[in-house]
PDB file of C-alpha atoms in Angstrom:
ATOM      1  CA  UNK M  17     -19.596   2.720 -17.831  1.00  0.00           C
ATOM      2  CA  UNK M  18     -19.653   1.124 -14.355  1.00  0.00           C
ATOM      3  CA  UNK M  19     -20.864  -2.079 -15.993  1.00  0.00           C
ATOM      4  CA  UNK M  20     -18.486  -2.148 -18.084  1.00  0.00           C
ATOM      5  CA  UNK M  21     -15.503  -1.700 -15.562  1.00  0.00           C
ATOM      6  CA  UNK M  22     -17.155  -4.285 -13.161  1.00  0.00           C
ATOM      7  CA  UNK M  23     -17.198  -7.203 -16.064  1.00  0.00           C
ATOM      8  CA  UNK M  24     -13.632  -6.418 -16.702  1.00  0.00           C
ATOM      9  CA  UNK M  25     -12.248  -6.680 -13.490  1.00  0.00           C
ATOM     10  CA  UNK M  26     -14.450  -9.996 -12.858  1.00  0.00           C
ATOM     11  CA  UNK M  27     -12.311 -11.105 -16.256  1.00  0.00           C
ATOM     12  CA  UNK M  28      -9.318 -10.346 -14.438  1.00  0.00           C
ATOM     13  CA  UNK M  29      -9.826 -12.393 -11.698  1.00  0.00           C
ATOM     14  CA  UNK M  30     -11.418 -14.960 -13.847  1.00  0.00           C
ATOM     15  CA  UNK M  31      -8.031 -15.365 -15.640  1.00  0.00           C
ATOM     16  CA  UNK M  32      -6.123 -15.080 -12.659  1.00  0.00           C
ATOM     17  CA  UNK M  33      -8.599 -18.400 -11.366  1.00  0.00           C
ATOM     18  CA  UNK M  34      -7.624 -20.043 -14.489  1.00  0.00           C
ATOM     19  CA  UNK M  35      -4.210 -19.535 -14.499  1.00  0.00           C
ATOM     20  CA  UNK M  36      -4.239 -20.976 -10.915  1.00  0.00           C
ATOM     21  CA  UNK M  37      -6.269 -24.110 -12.010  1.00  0.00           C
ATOM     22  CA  UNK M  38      -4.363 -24.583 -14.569  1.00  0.00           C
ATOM     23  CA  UNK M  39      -1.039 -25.106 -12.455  1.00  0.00           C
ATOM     24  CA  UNK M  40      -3.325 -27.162  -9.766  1.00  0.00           C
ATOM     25  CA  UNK M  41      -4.180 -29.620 -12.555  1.00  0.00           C
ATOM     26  CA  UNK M  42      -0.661 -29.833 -14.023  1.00  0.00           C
ATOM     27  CA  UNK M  43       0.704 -30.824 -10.073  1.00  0.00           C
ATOM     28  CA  UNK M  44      -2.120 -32.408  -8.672  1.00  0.00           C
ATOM     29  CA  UNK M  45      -3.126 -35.887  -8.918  1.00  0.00           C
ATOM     30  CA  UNK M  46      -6.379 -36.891 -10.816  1.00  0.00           C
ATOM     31  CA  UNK M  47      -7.458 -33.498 -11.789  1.00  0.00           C
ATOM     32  CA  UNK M  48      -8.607 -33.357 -14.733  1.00  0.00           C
ATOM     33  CA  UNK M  49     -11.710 -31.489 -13.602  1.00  0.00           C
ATOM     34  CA  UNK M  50      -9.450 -28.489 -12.566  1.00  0.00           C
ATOM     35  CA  UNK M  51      -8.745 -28.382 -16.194  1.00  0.00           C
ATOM     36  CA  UNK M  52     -11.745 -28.265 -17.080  1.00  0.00           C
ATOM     37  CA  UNK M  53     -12.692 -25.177 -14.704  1.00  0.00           C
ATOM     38  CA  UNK M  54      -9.702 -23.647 -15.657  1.00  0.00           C
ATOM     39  CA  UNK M  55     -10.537 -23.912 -19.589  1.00  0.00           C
ATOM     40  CA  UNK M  56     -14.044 -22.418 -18.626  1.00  0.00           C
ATOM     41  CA  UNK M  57     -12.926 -19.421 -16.651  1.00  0.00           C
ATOM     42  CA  UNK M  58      -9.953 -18.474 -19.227  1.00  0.00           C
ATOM     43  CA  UNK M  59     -12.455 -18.739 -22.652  1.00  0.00           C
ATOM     44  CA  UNK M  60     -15.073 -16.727 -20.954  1.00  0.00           C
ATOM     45  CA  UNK M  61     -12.795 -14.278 -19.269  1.00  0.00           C
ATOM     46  CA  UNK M  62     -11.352 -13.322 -23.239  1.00  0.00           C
ATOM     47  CA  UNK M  63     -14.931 -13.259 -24.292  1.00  0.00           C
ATOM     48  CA  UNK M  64     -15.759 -10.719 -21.513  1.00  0.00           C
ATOM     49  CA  UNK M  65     -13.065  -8.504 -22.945  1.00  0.00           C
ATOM     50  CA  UNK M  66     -13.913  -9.237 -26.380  1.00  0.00           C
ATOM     51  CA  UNK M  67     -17.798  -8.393 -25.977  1.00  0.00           C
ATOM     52  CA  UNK M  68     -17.137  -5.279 -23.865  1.00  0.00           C
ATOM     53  CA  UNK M  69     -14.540  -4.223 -26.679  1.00  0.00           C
ATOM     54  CA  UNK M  70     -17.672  -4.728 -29.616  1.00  0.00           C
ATOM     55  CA  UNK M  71     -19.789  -3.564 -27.252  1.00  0.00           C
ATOM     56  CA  UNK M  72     -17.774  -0.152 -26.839  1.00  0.00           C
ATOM     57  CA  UNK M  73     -17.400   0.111 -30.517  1.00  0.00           C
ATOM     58  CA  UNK M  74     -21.181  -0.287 -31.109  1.00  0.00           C
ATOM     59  CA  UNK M  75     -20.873  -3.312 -32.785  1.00  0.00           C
ATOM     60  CA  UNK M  76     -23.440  -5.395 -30.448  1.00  0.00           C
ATOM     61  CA  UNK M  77     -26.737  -3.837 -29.089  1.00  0.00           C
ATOM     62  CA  UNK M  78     -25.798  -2.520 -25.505  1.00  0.00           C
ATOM     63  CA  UNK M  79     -28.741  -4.401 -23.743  1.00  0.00           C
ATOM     64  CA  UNK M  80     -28.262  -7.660 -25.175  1.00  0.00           C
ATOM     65  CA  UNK M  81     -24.675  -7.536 -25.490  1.00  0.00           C
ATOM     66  CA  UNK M  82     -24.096  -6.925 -21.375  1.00  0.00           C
ATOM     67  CA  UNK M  83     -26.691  -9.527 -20.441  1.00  0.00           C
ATOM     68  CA  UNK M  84     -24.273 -11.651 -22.216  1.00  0.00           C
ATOM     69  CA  UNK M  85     -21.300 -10.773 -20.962  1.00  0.00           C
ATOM     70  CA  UNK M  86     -22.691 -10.968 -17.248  1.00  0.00           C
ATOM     71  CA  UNK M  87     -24.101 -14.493 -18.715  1.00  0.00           C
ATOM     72  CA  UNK M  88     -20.231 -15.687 -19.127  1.00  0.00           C
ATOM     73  CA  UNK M  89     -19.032 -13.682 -16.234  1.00  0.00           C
ATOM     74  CA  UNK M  90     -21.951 -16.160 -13.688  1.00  0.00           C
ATOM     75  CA  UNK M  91     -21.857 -19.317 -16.080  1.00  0.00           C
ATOM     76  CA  UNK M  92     -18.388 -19.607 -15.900  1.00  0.00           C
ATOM     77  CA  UNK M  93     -18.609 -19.051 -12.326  1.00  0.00           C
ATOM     78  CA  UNK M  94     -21.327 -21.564 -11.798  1.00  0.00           C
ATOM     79  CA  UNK M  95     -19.384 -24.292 -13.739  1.00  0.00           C
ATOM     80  CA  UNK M  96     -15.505 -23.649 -12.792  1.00  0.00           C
ATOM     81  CA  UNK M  97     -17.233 -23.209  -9.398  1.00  0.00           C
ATOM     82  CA  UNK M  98     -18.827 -26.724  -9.272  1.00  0.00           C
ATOM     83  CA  UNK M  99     -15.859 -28.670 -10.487  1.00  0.00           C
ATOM     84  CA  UNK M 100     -13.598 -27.121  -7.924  1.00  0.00           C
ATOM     85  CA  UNK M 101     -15.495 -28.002  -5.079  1.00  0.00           C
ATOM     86  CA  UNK M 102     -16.137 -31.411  -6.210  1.00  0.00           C
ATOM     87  CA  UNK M 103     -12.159 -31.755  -6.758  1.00  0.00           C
ATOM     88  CA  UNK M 104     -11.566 -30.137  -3.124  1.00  0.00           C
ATOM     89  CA  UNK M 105     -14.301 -31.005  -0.903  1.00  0.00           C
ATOM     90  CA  UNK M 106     -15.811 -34.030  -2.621  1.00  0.00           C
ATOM     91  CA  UNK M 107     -19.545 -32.361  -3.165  1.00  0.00           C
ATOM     92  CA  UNK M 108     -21.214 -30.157  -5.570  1.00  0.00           C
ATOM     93  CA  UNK M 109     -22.019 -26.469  -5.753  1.00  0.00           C
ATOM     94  CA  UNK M 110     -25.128 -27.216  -5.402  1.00  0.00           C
ATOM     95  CA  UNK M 111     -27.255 -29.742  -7.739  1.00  0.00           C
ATOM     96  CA  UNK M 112     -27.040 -29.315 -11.379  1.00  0.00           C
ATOM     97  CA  UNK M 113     -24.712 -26.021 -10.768  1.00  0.00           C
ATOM     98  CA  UNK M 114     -22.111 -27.230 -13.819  1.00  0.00           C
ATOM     99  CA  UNK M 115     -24.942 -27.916 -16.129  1.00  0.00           C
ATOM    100  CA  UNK M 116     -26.494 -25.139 -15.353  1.00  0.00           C
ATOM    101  CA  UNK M 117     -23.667 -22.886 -15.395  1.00  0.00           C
ATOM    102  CA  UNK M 118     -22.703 -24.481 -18.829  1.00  0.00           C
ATOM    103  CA  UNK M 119     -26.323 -23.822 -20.187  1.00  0.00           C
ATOM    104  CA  UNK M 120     -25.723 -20.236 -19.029  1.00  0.00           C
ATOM    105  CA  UNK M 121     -22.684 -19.549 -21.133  1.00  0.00           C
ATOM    106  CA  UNK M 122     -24.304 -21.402 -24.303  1.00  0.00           C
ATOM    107  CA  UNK M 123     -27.343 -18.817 -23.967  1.00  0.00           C
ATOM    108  CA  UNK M 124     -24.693 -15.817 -23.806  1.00  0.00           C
ATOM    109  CA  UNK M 125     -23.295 -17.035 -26.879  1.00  0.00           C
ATOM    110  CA  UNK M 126     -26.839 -16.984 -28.365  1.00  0.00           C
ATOM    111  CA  UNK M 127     -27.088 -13.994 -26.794  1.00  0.00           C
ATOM    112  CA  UNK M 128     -23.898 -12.434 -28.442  1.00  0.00           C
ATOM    113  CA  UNK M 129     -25.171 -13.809 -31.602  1.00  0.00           C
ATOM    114  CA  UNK M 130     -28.505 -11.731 -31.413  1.00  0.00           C
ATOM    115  CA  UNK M 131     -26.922  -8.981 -29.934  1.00  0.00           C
ATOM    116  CA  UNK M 132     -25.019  -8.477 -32.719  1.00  0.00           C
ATOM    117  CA  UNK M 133     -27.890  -9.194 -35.121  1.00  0.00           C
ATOM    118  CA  UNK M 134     -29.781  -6.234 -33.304  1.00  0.00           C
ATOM    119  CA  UNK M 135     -26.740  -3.602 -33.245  1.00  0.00           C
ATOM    120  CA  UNK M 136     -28.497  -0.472 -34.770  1.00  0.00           C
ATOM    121  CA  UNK M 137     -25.981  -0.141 -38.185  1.00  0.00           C
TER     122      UNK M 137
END
């Protein structure tokens, strides 16, 4: 499925982000937010694979299971996204982006939650 192949390759780079963050915040001075963003982007990149994995076993109903997954794939964004641009050019995303990118990816949880309470058995 397209979908499918999109949200993993998003994942990819979403680790690859991480990974990069990760090393920023271990060199750079005060920045503990880049660990942060990095933390963000690696957990929801392994859920992406995880909930396309359940999702291409059956396990989670298809619907709600991929408006979850694209729920990490633009929370995480929205979140890692904010903190990095605060770290490198001193303003935000745009107002409220980390909250509301971290309100995002709690919903997709709920969402992977219900989605699994709805998989036809």
């Amino acid at each position: 499925m397209r979908a499918h192949r999109l949200l993993i390759g998003l994942a990819g780079l979403m680790g690859a982000a991480g990974v990069a963050l990760a090393a920023a915040s271990a060199h750079g001075a005060d920045a503990s937010r880049l660990a942060s963003a990095s933390a963000m982007l690696l957990f929801h990149a392994s859920a992406i694979l995880a909930t396309i994995a359940l999702l291409t076993r059956g396990l989670l109903h298809g619907g709600i299971g991929l408006v979850a997954t694209f729920g990490f794939a633009i929370g995480a964004a929205l979140f890692a996204g904010d903190l990095t641009l605060r770290q490198y050019a001193g303003h935000a995303l745009f107002p409220m982006a980390a909250p509301t990118g971290g309100m995002v990816m709690i919903a997709s949880w709920l969402a992977v939650t219900l989605a699994a309470v709805a998989a036809k058995r």
